[in-house]
JSON list of C-alpha atoms in Angstrom, two decimals:
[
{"chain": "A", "resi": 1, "resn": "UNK", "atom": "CA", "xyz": [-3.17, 1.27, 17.99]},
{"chain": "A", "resi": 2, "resn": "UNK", "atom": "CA", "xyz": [-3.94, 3.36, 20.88]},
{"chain": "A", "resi": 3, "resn": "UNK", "atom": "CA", "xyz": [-0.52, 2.56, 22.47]},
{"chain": "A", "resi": 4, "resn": "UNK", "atom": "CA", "xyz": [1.10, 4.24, 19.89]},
{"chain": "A", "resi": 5, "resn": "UNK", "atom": "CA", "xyz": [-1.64, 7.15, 19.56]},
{"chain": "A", "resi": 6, "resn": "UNK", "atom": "CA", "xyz": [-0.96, 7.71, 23.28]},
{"chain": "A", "resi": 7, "resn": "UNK", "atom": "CA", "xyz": [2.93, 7.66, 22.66]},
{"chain": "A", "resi": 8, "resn": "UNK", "atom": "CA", "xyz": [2.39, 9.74, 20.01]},
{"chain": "A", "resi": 9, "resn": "UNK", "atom": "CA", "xyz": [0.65, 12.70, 21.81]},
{"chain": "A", "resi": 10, "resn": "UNK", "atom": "CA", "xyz": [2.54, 12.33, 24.85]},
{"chain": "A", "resi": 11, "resn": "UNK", "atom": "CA", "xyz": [5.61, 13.33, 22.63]},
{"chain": "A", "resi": 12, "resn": "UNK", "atom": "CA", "xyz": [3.91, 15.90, 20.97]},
{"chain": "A", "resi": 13, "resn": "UNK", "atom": "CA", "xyz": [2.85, 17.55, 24.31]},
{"chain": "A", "resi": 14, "resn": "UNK", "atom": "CA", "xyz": [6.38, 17.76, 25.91]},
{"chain": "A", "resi": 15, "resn": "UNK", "atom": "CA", "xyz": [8.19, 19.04, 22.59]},
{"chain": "A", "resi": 16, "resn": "UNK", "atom": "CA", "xyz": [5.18, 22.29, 22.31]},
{"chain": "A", "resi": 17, "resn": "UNK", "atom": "CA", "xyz": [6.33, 22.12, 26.58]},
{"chain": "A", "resi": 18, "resn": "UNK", "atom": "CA", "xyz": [9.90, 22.23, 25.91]},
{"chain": "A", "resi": 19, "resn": "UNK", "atom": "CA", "xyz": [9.33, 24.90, 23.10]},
{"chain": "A", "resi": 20, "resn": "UNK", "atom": "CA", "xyz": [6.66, 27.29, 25.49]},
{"chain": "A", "resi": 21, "resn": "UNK", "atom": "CA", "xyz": [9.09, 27.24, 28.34]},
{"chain": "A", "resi": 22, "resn": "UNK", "atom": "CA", "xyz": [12.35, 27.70, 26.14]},
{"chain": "A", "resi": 23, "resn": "UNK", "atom": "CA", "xyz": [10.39, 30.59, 24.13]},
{"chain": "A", "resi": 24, "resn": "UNK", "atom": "CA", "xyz": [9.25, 32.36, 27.92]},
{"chain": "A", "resi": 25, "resn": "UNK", "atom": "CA", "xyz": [13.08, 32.16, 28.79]},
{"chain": "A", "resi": 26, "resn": "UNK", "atom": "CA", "xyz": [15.10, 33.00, 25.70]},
{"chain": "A", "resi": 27, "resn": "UNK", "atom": "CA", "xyz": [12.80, 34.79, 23.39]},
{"chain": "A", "resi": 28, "resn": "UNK", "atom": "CA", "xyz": [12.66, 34.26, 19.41]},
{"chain": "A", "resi": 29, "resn": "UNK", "atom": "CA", "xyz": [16.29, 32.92, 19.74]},
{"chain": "A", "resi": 30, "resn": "UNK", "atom": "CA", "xyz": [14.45, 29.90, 20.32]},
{"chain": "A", "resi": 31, "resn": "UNK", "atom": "CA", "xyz": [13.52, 29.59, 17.18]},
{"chain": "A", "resi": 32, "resn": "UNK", "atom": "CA", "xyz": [16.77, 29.54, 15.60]},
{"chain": "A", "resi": 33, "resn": "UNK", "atom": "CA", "xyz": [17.37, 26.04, 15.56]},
{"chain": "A", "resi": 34, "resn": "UNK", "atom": "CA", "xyz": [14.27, 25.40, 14.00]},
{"chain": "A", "resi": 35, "resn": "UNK", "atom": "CA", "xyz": [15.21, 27.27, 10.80]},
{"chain": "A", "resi": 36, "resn": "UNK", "atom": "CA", "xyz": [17.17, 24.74, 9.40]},
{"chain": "A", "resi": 37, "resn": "UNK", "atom": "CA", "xyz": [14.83, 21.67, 9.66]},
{"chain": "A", "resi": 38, "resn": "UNK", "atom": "CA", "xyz": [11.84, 24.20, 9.07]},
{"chain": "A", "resi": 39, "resn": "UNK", "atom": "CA", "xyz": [13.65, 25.29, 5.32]},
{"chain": "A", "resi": 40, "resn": "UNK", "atom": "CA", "xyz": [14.09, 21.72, 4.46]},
{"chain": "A", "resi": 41, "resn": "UNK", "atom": "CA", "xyz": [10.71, 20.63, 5.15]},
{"chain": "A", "resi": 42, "resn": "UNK", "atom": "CA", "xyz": [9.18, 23.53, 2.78]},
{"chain": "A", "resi": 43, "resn": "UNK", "atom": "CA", "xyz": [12.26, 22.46, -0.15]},
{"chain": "A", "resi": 44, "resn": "UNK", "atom": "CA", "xyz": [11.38, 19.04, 0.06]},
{"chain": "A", "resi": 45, "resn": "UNK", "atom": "CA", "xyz": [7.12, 19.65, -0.05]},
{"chain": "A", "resi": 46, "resn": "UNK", "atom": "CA", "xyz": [7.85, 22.23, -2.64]},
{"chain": "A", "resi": 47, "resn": "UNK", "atom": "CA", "xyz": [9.68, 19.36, -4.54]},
{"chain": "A", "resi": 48, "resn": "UNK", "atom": "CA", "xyz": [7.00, 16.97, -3.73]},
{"chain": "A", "resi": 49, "resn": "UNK", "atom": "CA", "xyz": [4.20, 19.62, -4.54]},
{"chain": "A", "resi": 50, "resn": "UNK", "atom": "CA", "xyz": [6.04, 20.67, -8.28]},
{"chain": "A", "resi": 51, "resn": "UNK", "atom": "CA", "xyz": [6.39, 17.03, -9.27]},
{"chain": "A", "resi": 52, "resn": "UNK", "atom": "CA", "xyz": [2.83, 15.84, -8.82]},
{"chain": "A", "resi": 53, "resn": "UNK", "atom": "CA", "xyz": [1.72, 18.78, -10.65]},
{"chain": "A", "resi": 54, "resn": "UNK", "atom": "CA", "xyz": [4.33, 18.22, -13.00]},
{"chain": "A", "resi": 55, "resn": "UNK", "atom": "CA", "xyz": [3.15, 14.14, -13.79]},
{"chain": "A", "resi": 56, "resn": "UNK", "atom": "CA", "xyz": [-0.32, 15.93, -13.51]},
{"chain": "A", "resi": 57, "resn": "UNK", "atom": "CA", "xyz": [0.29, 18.02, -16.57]},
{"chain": "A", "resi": 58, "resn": "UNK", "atom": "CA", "xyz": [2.13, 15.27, -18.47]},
{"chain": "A", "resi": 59, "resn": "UNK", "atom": "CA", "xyz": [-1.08, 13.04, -18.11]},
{"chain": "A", "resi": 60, "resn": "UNK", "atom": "CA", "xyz": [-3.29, 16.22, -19.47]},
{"chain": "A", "resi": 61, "resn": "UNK", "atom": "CA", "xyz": [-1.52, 15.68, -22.94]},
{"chain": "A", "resi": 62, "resn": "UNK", "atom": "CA", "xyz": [-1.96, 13.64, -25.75]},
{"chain": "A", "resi": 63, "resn": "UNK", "atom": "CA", "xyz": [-0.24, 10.37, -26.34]},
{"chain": "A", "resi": 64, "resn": "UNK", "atom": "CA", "xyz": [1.22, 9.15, -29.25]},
{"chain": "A", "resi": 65, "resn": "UNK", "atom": "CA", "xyz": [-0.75, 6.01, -30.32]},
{"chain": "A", "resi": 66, "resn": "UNK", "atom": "CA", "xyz": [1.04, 3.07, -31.58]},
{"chain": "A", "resi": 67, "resn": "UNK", "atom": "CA", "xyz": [-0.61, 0.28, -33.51]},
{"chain": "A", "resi": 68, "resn": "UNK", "atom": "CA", "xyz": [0.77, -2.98, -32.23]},
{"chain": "A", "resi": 69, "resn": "UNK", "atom": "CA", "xyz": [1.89, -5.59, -34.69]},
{"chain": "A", "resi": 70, "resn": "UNK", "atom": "CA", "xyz": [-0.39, -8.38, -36.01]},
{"chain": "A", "resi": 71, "resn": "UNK", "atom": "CA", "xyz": [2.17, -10.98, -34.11]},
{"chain": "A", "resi": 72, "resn": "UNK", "atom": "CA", "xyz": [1.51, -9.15, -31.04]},
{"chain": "A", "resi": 73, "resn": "UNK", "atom": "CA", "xyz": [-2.20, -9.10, -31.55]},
{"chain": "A", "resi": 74, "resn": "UNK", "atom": "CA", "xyz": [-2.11, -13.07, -32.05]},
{"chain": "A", "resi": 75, "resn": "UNK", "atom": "CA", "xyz": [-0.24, -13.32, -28.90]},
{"chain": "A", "resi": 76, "resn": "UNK", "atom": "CA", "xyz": [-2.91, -11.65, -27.36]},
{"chain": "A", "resi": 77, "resn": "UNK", "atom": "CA", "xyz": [-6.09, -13.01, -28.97]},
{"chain": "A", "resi": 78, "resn": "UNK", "atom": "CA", "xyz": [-4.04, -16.73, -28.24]},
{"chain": "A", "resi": 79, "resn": "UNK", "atom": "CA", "xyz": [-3.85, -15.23, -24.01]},
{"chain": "A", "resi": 80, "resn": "UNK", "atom": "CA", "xyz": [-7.79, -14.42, -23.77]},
{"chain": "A", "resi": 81, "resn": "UNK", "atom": "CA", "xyz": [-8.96, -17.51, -25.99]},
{"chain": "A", "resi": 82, "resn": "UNK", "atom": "CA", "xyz": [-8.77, -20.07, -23.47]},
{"chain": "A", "resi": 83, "resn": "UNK", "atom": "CA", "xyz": [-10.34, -18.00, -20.73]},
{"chain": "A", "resi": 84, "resn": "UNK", "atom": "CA", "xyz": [-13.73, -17.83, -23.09]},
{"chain": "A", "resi": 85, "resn": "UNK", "atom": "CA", "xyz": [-14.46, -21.23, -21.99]},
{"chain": "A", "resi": 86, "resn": "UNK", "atom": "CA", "xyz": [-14.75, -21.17, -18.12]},
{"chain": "A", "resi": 87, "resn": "UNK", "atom": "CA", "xyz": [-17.51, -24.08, -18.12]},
{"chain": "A", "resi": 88, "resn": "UNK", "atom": "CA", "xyz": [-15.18, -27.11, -18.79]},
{"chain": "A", "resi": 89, "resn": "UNK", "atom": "CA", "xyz": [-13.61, -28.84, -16.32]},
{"chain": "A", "resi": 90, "resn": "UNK", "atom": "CA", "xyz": [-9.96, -29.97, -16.90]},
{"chain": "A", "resi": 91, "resn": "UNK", "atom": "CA", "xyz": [-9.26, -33.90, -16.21]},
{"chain": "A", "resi": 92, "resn": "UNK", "atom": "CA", "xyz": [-6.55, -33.99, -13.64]},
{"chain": "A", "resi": 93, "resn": "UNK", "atom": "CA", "xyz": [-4.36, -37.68, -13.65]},
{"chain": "A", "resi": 94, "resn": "UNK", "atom": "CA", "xyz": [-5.20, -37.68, -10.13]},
{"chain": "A", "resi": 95, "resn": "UNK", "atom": "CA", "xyz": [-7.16, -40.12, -7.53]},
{"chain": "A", "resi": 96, "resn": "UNK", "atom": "CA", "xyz": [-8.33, -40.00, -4.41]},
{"chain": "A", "resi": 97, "resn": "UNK", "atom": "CA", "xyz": [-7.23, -43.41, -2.19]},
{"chain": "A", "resi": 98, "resn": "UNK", "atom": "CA", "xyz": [-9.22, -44.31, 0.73]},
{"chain": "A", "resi": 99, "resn": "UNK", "atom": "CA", "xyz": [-6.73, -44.73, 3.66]},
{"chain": "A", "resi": 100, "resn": "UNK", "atom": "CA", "xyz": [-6.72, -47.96, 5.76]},
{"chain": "A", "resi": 101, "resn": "UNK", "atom": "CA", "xyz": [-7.08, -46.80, 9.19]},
{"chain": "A", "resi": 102, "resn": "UNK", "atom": "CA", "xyz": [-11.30, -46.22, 8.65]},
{"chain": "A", "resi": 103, "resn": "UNK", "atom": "CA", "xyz": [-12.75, -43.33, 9.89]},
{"chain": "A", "resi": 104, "resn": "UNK", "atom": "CA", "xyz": [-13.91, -42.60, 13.49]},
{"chain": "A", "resi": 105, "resn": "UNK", "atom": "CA", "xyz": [-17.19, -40.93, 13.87]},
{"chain": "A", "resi": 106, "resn": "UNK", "atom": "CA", "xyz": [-16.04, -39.85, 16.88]},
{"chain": "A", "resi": 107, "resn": "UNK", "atom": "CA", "xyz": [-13.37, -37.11, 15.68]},
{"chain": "A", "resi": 108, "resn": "UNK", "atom": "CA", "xyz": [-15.49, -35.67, 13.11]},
{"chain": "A", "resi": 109, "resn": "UNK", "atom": "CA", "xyz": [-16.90, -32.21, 13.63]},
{"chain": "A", "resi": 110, "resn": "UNK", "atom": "CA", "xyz": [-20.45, -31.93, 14.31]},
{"chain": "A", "resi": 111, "resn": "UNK", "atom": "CA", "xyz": [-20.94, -29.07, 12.10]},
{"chain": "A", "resi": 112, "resn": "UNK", "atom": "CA", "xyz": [-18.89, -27.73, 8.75]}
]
C-alpha cells in the first residue's frame, strides 16, 4: 500500500515538474495540449454528474404498484414456510466410521 502511494506521488511530482519548467520556457502554449484531455474530462463528469441526478429524480416519483397474483403469493408463502421452523434438526443418512489405525495422543493438539 505504501509502495504504490509512494509511486503514486513520485509521478505526480515530476508531471507538476515537467509542467512548471515547460510553463517558465514556453508560456500558456503549454497548456495547449492539455485542452483536449481537459474538455473530455469535464464531458464525461458532466455526463456522469446529469445521470445520477437524472436516476435521482426518477427515484423521487411515484411507482406504479402492482398486486402480484395469488399463484405468486403461494410461491412465496411455500419459500418462507420452511424457514419458520429453524429448531429441528434434519436426519442426514450419514455415519461416522471409526478408522482402524487408533488414534495417537501424541499428534493431537494440546489446545482447540
Amino acid at each position: 500500500m505504501i509502495k504504490h502511494a509512494l509511486i503514486f506521488w513520485i509521478t505526480v511530482s515530476l508531471a507538476v515538474l515537467g509542467l512548471v519548467t515547460n510553463f517558465m520556457m514556453i508560456g500558456f502554449r503549454a497548456l495547449t495540449p492539455l485542452i483536449i484531455p481537459l474538455l473530455l474530462l469535464g464531458v464525461v463528469f458532466y455526463a456522469y454528474r446529469a445521470n445520477s441526478l437524472g436516476s435521482a429524480r426518477a427515484a423521487g416519483r411515484p411507482r406504479v404498484k402492482v398486486k402480484p397474483s395469488s399463484k405468486t403469493m403461494s410461491k412465496v408463502a411455500a419459500m418462507r414456510k420452511p424457514q419458520s421452523t429453524p429448531g429441528k434438526r434434519k436426519t442426514y443418512p450419514f455415519q461416522v466410521i471409526e478408522g482402524s489405525k487408533g488414534k495417537n495422543d501424541e499428534h493431537l493438539p494440546k489446545y482447540h
